[in-house]
CSV table of C-alpha atoms in Angstrom, one decimal:
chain,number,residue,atom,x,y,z
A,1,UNK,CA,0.0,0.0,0.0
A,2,UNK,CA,2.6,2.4,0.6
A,3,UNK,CA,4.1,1.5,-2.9
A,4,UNK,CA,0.4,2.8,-4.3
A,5,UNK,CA,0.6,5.7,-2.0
A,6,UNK,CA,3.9,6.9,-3.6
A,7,UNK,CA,3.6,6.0,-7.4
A,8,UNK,CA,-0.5,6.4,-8.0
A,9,UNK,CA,-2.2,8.3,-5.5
A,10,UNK,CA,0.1,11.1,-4.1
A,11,UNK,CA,0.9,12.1,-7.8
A,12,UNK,CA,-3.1,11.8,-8.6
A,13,UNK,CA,-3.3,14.1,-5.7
A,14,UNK,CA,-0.9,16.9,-6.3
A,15,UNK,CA,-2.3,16.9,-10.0
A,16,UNK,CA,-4.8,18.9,-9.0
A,17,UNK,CA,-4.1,20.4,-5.7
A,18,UNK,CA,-1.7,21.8,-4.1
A,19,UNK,CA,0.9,20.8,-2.0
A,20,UNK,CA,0.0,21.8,1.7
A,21,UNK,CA,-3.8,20.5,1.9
A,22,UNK,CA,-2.8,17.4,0.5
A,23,UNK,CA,0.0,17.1,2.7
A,24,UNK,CA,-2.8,18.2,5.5
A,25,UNK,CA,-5.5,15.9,4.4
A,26,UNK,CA,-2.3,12.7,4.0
A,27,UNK,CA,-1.5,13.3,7.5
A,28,UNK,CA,-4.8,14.0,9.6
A,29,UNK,CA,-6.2,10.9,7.4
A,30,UNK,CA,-3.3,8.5,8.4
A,31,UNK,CA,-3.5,9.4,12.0
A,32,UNK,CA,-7.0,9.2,12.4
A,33,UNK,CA,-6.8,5.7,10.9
A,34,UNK,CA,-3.8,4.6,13.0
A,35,UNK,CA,-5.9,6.4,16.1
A,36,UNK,CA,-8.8,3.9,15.2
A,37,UNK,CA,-6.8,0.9,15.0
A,38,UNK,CA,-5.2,1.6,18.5
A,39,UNK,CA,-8.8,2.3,19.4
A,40,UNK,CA,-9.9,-1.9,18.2
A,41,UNK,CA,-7.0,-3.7,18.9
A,42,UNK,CA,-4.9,-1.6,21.4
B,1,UNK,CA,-17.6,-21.1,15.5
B,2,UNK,CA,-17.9,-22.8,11.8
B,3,UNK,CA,-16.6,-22.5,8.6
B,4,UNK,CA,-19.8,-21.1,7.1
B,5,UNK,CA,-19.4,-18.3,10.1
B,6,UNK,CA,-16.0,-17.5,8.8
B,7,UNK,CA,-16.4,-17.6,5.5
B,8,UNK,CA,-19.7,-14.7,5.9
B,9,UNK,CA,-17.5,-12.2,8.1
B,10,UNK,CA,-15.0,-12.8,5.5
B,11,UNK,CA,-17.5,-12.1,2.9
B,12,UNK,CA,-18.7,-8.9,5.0
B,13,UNK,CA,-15.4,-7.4,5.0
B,14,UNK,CA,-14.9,-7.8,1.0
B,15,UNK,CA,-18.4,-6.4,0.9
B,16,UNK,CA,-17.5,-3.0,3.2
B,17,UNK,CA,-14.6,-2.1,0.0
B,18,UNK,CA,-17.3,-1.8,-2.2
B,19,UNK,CA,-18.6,1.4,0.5
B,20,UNK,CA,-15.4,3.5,-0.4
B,21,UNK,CA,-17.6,4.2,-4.1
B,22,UNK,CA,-20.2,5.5,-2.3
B,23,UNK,CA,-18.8,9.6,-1.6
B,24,UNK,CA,-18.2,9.2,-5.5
B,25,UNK,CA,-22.0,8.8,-5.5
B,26,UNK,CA,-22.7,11.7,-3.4
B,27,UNK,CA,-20.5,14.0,-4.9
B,28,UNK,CA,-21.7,12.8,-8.8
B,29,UNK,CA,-18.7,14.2,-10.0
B,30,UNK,CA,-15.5,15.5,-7.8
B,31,UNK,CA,-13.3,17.7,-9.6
B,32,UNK,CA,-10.4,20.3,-9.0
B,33,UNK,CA,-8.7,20.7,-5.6
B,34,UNK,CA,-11.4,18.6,-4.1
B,35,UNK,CA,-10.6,15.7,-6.6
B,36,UNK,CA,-6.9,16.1,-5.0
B,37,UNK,CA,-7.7,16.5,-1.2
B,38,UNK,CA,-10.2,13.4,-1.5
B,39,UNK,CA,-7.4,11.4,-2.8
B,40,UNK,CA,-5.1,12.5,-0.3
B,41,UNK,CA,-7.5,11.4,2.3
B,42,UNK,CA,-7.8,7.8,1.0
B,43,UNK,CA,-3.6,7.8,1.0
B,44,UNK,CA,-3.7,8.9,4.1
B,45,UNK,CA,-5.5,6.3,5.5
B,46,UNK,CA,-3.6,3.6,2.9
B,47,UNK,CA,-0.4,4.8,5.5
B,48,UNK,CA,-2.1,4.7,8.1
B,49,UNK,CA,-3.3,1.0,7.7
B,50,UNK,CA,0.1,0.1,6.4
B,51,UNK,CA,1.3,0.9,10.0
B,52,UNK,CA,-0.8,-0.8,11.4
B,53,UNK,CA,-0.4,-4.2,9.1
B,54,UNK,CA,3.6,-3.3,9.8
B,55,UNK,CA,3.0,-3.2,13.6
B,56,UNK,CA,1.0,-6.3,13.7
B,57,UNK,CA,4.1,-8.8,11.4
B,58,UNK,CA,6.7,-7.1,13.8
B,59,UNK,CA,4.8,-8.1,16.8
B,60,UNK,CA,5.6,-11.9,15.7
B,61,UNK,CA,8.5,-11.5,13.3
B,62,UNK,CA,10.5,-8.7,12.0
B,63,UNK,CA,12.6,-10.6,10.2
B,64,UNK,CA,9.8,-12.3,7.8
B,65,UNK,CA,7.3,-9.1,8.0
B,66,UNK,CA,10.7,-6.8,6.3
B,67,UNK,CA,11.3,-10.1,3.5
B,68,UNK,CA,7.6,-9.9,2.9
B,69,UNK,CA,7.9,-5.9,2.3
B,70,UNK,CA,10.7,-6.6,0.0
B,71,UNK,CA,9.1,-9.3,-1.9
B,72,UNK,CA,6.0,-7.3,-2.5
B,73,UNK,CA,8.1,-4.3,-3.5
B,74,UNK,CA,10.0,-6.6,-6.0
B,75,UNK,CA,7.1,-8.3,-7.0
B,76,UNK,CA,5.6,-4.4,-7.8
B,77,UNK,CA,8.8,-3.6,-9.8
B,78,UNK,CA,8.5,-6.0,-12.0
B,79,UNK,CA,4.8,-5.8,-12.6
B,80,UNK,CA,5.4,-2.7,-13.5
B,81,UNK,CA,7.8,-2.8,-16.0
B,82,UNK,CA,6.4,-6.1,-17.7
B,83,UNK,CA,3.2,-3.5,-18.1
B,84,UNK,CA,5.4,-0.7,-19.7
B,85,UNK,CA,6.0,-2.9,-22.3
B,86,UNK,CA,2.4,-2.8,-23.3
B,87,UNK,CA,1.1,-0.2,-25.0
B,88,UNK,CA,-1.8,-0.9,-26.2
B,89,UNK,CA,-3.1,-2.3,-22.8
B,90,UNK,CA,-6.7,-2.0,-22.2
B,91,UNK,CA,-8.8,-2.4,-19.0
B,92,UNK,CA,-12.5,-2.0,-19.6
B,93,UNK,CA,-13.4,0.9,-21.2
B,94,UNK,CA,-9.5,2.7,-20.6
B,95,UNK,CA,-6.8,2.8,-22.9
B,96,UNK,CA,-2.8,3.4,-22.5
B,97,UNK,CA,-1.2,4.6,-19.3
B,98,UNK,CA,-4.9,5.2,-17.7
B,99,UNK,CA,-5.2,1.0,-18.5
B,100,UNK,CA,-2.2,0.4,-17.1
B,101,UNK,CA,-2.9,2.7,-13.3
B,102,UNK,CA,-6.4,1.3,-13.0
B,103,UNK,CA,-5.0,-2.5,-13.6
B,104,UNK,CA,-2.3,-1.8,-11.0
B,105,UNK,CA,-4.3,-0.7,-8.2
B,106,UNK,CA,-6.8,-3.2,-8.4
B,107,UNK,CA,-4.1,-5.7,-8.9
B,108,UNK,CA,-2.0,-4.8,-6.1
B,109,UNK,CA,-5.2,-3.9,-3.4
B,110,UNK,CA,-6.4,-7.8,-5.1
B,111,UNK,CA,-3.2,-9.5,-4.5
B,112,UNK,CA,-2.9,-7.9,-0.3
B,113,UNK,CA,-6.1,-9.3,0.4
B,114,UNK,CA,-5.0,-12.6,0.0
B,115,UNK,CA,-3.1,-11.6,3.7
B,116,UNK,CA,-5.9,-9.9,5.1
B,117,UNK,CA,-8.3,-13.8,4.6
B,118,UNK,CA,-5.3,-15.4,6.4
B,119,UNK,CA,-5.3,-12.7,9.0
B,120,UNK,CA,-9.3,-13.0,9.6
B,121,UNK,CA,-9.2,-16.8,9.5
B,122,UNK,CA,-6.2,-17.0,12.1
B,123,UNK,CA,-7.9,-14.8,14.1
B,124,UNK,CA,-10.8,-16.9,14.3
B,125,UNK,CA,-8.7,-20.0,14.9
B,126,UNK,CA,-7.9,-17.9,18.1
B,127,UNK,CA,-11.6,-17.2,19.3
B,128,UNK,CA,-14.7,-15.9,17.9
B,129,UNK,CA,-14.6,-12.4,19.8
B,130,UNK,CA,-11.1,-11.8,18.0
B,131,UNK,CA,-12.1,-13.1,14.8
B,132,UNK,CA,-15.1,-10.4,14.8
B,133,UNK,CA,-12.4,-7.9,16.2
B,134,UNK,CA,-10.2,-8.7,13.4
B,135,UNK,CA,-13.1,-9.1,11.0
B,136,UNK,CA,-14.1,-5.4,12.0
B,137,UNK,CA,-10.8,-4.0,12.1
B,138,UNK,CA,-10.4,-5.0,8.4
B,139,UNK,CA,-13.6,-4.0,7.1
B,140,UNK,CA,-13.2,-0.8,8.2
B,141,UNK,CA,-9.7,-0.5,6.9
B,142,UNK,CA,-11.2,-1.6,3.6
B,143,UNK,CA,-13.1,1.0,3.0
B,144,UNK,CA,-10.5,3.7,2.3
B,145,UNK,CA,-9.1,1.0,0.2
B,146,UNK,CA,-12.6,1.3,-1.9
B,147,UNK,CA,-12.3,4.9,-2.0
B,148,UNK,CA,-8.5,5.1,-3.2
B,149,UNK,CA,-10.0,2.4,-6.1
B,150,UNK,CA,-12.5,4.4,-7.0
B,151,UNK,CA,-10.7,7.3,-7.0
B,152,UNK,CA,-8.2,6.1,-9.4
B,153,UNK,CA,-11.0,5.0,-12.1
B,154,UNK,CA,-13.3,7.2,-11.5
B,155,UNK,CA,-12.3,10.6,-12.5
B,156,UNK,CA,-10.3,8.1,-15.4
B,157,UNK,CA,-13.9,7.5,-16.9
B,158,UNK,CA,-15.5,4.1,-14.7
B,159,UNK,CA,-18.8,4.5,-13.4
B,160,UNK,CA,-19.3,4.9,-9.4
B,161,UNK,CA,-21.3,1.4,-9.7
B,162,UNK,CA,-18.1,-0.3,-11.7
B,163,UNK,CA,-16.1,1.2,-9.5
B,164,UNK,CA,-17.5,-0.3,-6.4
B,165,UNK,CA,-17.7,-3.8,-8.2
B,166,UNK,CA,-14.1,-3.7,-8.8
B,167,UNK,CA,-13.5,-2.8,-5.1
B,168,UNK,CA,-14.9,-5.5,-4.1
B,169,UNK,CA,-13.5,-7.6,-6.4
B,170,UNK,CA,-10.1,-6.9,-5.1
B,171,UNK,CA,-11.1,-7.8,-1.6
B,172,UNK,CA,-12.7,-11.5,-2.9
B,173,UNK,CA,-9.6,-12.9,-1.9
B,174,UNK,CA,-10.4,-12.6,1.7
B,175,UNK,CA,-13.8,-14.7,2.3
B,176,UNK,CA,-11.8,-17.3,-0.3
B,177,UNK,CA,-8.3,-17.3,2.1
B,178,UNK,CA,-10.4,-17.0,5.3
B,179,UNK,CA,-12.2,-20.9,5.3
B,180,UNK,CA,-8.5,-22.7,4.2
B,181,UNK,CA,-6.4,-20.1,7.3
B,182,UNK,CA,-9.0,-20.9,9.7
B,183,UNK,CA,-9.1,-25.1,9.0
B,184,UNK,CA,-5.3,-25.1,8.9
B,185,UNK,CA,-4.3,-22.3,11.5
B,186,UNK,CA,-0.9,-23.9,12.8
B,187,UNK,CA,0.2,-23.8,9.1
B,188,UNK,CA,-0.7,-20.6,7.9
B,189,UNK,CA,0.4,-18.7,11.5
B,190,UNK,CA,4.0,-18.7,10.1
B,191,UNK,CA,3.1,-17.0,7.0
B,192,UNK,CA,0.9,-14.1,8.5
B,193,UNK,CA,3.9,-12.0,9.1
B,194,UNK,CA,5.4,-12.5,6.0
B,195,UNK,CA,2.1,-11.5,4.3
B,196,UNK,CA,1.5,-8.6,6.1
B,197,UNK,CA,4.6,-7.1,5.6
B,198,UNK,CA,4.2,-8.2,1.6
B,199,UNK,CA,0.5,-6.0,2.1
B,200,UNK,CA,1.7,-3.1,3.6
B,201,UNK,CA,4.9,-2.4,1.7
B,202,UNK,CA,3.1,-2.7,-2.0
């Protein structure tokens, strides 16, 4: 997954926005998902 | 606890992907800056279920979790170039270097949830309560992994419905890898770390 991060989706991204909200939106969204895993399975 | 039990929470998991199409729906057609933050959402949340699939080999083996990050990462390279050499590569209704992006995505999110069956029928093998923990924990990780699909073919030219199909297509794997982990736990175990790492690195 971190492989489609890098080639595919962060590229997709930054195609049409710009760098700092997509940087933003990459980190909130990765914390919040790592926050709900903690949050399941401790 | 039975196989038939198993193989449905399995199923539901594959089934939550296809959810990740469904703010394509809503939105009818995302476009712009919007297009760009939505996908950066669904990375985010790629990375942040990497780390957790990361955290989860290490906790057993850190020495098969890294050789199953490598193997997936060799396994993408080369993937990847035997696609470059074809040009005329067609996936549905997209052509060329669109073909060949949708094909890899749903390839590679296909291929990882081969790990994530083993890692719900192990789980089972170990209880019902953590199999449905597991079970949960996975479906809900799937459903970025819809979105990041969908957002790839989408805006490419795939309807919203297509798109959800494929998504759960690439999480079939799972109810199919869940029943054969779950009868022969003490032989998969070993593997588990070796998959997830092979999941998370790709």
């Amino acid at each position: 997954m971190i492989w489609m991060v890098a080639a595919q989706l962060l590229p997709d991204a930054l195609r049409t926005s710009p760098p700092a909200p997509v940087a933003a939106a990459l980190s909130v969204a990765a914390a919040a998902m790592i926050a709900l895993q903690v949050l399941l399975l401790g | 606890m039975n196989v038939a039990t198993v193989f449905f929470a399995a199923l539901v998991t594959a089934l939550a992907t296809g959810l990740g199409a469904l703010p394509l729906l809503l939105g009818r057609r995302i476009e712009g800056p919007g297009l760009g933050v939505a996908t950066a959402v669904a990375a985010g949340f790629m990375v942040g279920a990497s780390v957790g699939l990361f955290r989860e080999g290490v906790g057993t083996s850190l020495g098969r979790t890294v050789m199953g990050a490598v193997l997936g990462v060799v396994f993408i390279l080369v993937t990847s170039g035997l696609l470059e050499h074809h040009r005329h590569l067609e996936f549905g209704a997209l052509r060329g270097a669109d073909a060949r992006g949708a094909l890899m995505i749903v390839g590679v999110m296909t291929l990882h949830s081969f790990t994530e069956g083993i890692g719900v029928g192990v789980s089972f093998g170990d209880g019902a309560a953590l199999g449905v923990l597991i079970a949960t924990a996975i479906a809900v990780h799937n459903i970025p992994e819809g979105l990041a699909i969908s957002l790839v073919l989408v805006p490419r030219g795939v309807s919203v419905a297509r798109a959800a199909a494929w998504s759960v297509f690439s999480s079939l794997p799972q109810p199919l890898m869940a029943v054969p982990a779950y009868l022969l736990v003490e032989w998969f175990k070993p593997l588990l770390p070796a998959g997830l790492g092979f999941a998370a690195g790709p």
